[in-house]
Amino acid sequence: MTTSSTTAKSGGARVGVQKFGTFVSGMVMPNIAAFIAWGFITALFIQTGWLPLLGIDPVWVQQLGGWSLDPEVTNTGLVGPMIVYLLPLLIANTGGRMVYGTRGGVIGTIATMGVIIGAGIPMFLGAMIVGPGAAWVMKKIDALWAGKIRAGFEMLVDNFSGGIVGMLLAVASFFLIAPIVTAISNGLESVIAFLVDNGLLPLASVFVEPGKILFLNNAINHGVFTPLGTAESLEKGQSILFLIEANPGPGLGILLAFLVFGVGLLRASAPGAILIHFVGGIHEIYFPYVLAKPLLVVAAIAGGATGVLTNVIFQSGLRAPASPGSIIAVLAQTPPGSIVGVLLSVVFSAAVSFAVAAVIIRAGRKRDLEAMANGDDALAAAVAKNAANKGKDSSVGDLLGTGAAATGAAAATSTATKIQNVVFACDAGMGSSAMGATVLRNKFAKAGIEGVNVTNKAIANLDGSEDLIITQDKLTERAEQKVPGAIHVSVDNFMNSPKYDEVVNMVGK
């Protein structure tokens, strides 16, 4: 456990990259439900969707899909307007709110309309730039006359200044930002097209898989692949980009290798981790396993590249993002023509990562058994390293029952302020932190502790109202910077950390 008196540590480049990645993915992740809704609408109602393929194509299906054969029906359906307007504007509004609250969201949305109309194509990248950028401009302009407005005129000034600034930013976005962002988008699409056309897309796994282990998975998937994949899906009906990071196969293979060839807690915890990873879609659960044996990143890369190559060969993909990366979410977004390719990409990637991981794990099995006999907890050390490298919450350390990163002082720590608000904080504010909050609530209930609110949040959303904050080791530093006055508890895994019992004892005093 660390407290507010803990000496501040230098964030370094890793924390900076994580913060940027968190900000970028933070604009997309709250709106993933909208992307999934668009994916379902596309999957069901477009001319090549499930309903028309099944022969169910009444006028209302054609109208919703925007392909009506009736010349008198001129509507464009839901698919096009949602991806061109709704999704980018949601991203812009979220980005604006992150910078300047509701006012920033409104101004960011207005300005982003200029980019959308000026470009004429889905402007996800433009929304990510203009949304928070316009909110920042509005924030700076409001600061010029803050506290100087005569009483009674505040609303008048706020409304007109917002309207005028929003109008000017929309016009500027139309003429200046739209052409630049269009060129960038076209450049990125050209790079992806080059990789696909030349069979080089599997090489993306060389960067994606190590990045996931460093807890950049949300930034990679939702900050890069989701916007590009959505634009491609509108044009082609599906995109392979949705499966580069979200494929659960590589992680499944590694966990299966530990189940078969691992020793100690790593092997004992593998079945639960497999369920959480493959069905629950929380990929963070397998990251500490890789860090227990860093060479396993080779298995992850090999499995990931195999999955991508399989989808390239079968020309398969998803209609919309699979979030979380559960096999259920993957299949739900798979179009009819891609079912075989997508399933094989998961199977083949799992098989390859299993084969490579099995060799690596078996090579060190004798050494692991000797270490376990000597009482060395290699897993706890790996979980601590995982937490340190990731800077984000994971589920394996707690699942394994190791609290490596936390010190043993939690039970002895006291605070003059009664603890009423306990928050599990992670990079995205969902997934493993939500599971951790559930675990602690159950422990409080069994201990008869009432009146303590246990929730989960993204670190970026911490507001100072938290009395006690529980984070993964690598994320504690960022949480301390955000809320230095709270009590901070570091755990290696949110699923079953022994530190929870210490927290229960502390809160129950």
mmCIF file of N, CA and C in Angstrom, residues 10 24 49 87 101 124 135 184 218 225 274 297 300 317 332 344 372 427 435 472 486:
data_model
loop_
_atom_site.group_PDB
_atom_site.id
_atom_site.type_symbol
_atom_site.label_atom_id
_atom_site.label_comp_id
_atom_site.label_asym_id
_atom_site.label_seq_id
_atom_site.Cartn_x
_atom_site.Cartn_y
_atom_site.Cartn_z
ATOM 1 N N SER A 10 9.186 9.503 -10.828
ATOM 2 C CA SER A 10 9.192 10.062 -12.161
ATOM 3 C C SER A 10 8.380 9.184 -13.093
ATOM 4 N N VAL A 24 -6.612 8.953 -25.985
ATOM 5 C CA VAL A 24 -7.127 8.630 -27.313
ATOM 6 C C VAL A 24 -8.221 7.567 -27.220
ATOM 7 N N GLY A 49 -26.614 -8.340 -45.944
ATOM 8 C CA GLY A 49 -26.719 -8.689 -44.532
ATOM 9 C C GLY A 49 -27.485 -9.980 -44.308
ATOM 10 N N LEU A 87 -21.334 8.614 -35.209
ATOM 11 C CA LEU A 87 -20.163 8.087 -34.516
ATOM 12 C C LEU A 87 -19.055 9.132 -34.353
ATOM 13 N N GLY A 101 -15.506 19.656 -19.954
ATOM 14 C CA GLY A 101 -16.840 19.356 -19.492
ATOM 15 C C GLY A 101 -17.895 19.455 -20.587
ATOM 16 N N PHE A 124 -13.315 10.011 -38.223
ATOM 17 C CA PHE A 124 -12.975 9.624 -36.863
ATOM 18 C C PHE A 124 -11.694 10.313 -36.401
ATOM 19 N N ALA A 135 -12.483 22.226 -27.735
ATOM 20 C CA ALA A 135 -12.800 22.425 -26.316
ATOM 21 C C ALA A 135 -11.679 23.175 -25.616
ATOM 22 N N ILE A 184 -4.204 12.823 -44.136
ATOM 23 C CA ILE A 184 -3.647 11.873 -43.168
ATOM 24 C C ILE A 184 -4.388 10.545 -43.215
ATOM 25 N N ASN A 218 -5.945 -0.951 -25.371
ATOM 26 C CA ASN A 218 -7.092 -0.099 -25.671
ATOM 27 C C ASN A 218 -6.721 1.018 -26.639
ATOM 28 N N PHE A 225 -7.237 0.997 -34.708
ATOM 29 C CA PHE A 225 -7.904 0.031 -35.570
ATOM 30 C C PHE A 225 -9.410 0.251 -35.673
ATOM 31 N N ILE A 274 -8.485 -18.710 -18.480
ATOM 32 C CA ILE A 274 -8.964 -19.048 -19.823
ATOM 33 C C ILE A 274 -10.424 -18.622 -19.986
ATOM 34 N N VAL A 297 6.497 -13.547 -25.249
ATOM 35 C CA VAL A 297 6.008 -12.543 -26.190
ATOM 36 C C VAL A 297 6.194 -13.035 -27.623
ATOM 37 N N ALA A 300 3.130 -14.917 -28.419
ATOM 38 C CA ALA A 300 2.020 -14.006 -28.695
ATOM 39 C C ALA A 300 2.136 -13.416 -30.099
ATOM 40 N N GLY A 317 -13.180 -10.855 -41.990
ATOM 41 C CA GLY A 317 -13.096 -9.754 -41.047
ATOM 42 C C GLY A 317 -14.403 -9.617 -40.292
ATOM 43 N N ALA A 332 -20.462 -12.480 -32.953
ATOM 44 C CA ALA A 332 -21.646 -11.636 -33.140
ATOM 45 C C ALA A 332 -21.434 -10.611 -34.251
ATOM 46 N N LEU A 344 -11.248 -19.988 -38.070
ATOM 47 C CA LEU A 344 -9.929 -20.584 -38.292
ATOM 48 C C LEU A 344 -8.817 -19.656 -37.795
ATOM 49 N N MET A 372 10.146 -23.585 -7.112
ATOM 50 C CA MET A 372 8.948 -23.773 -6.308
ATOM 51 C C MET A 372 9.257 -24.598 -5.064
ATOM 52 N N ASP A 427 -7.061 1.872 -16.488
ATOM 53 C CA ASP A 427 -6.894 2.718 -17.656
ATOM 54 C C ASP A 427 -8.221 3.069 -18.296
ATOM 55 N N MET A 435 -14.446 -6.182 -12.192
ATOM 56 C CA MET A 435 -14.457 -7.470 -11.500
ATOM 57 C C MET A 435 -13.860 -7.330 -10.106
ATOM 58 N N GLN A 472 -3.664 -1.290 -10.152
ATOM 59 C CA GLN A 472 -2.570 -2.201 -10.469
ATOM 60 C C GLN A 472 -1.263 -1.473 -10.211
ATOM 61 N N ALA A 486 -5.592 10.723 -1.379
ATOM 62 C CA ALA A 486 -6.279 9.477 -1.042
ATOM 63 C C ALA A 486 -5.290 8.424 -0.565
#
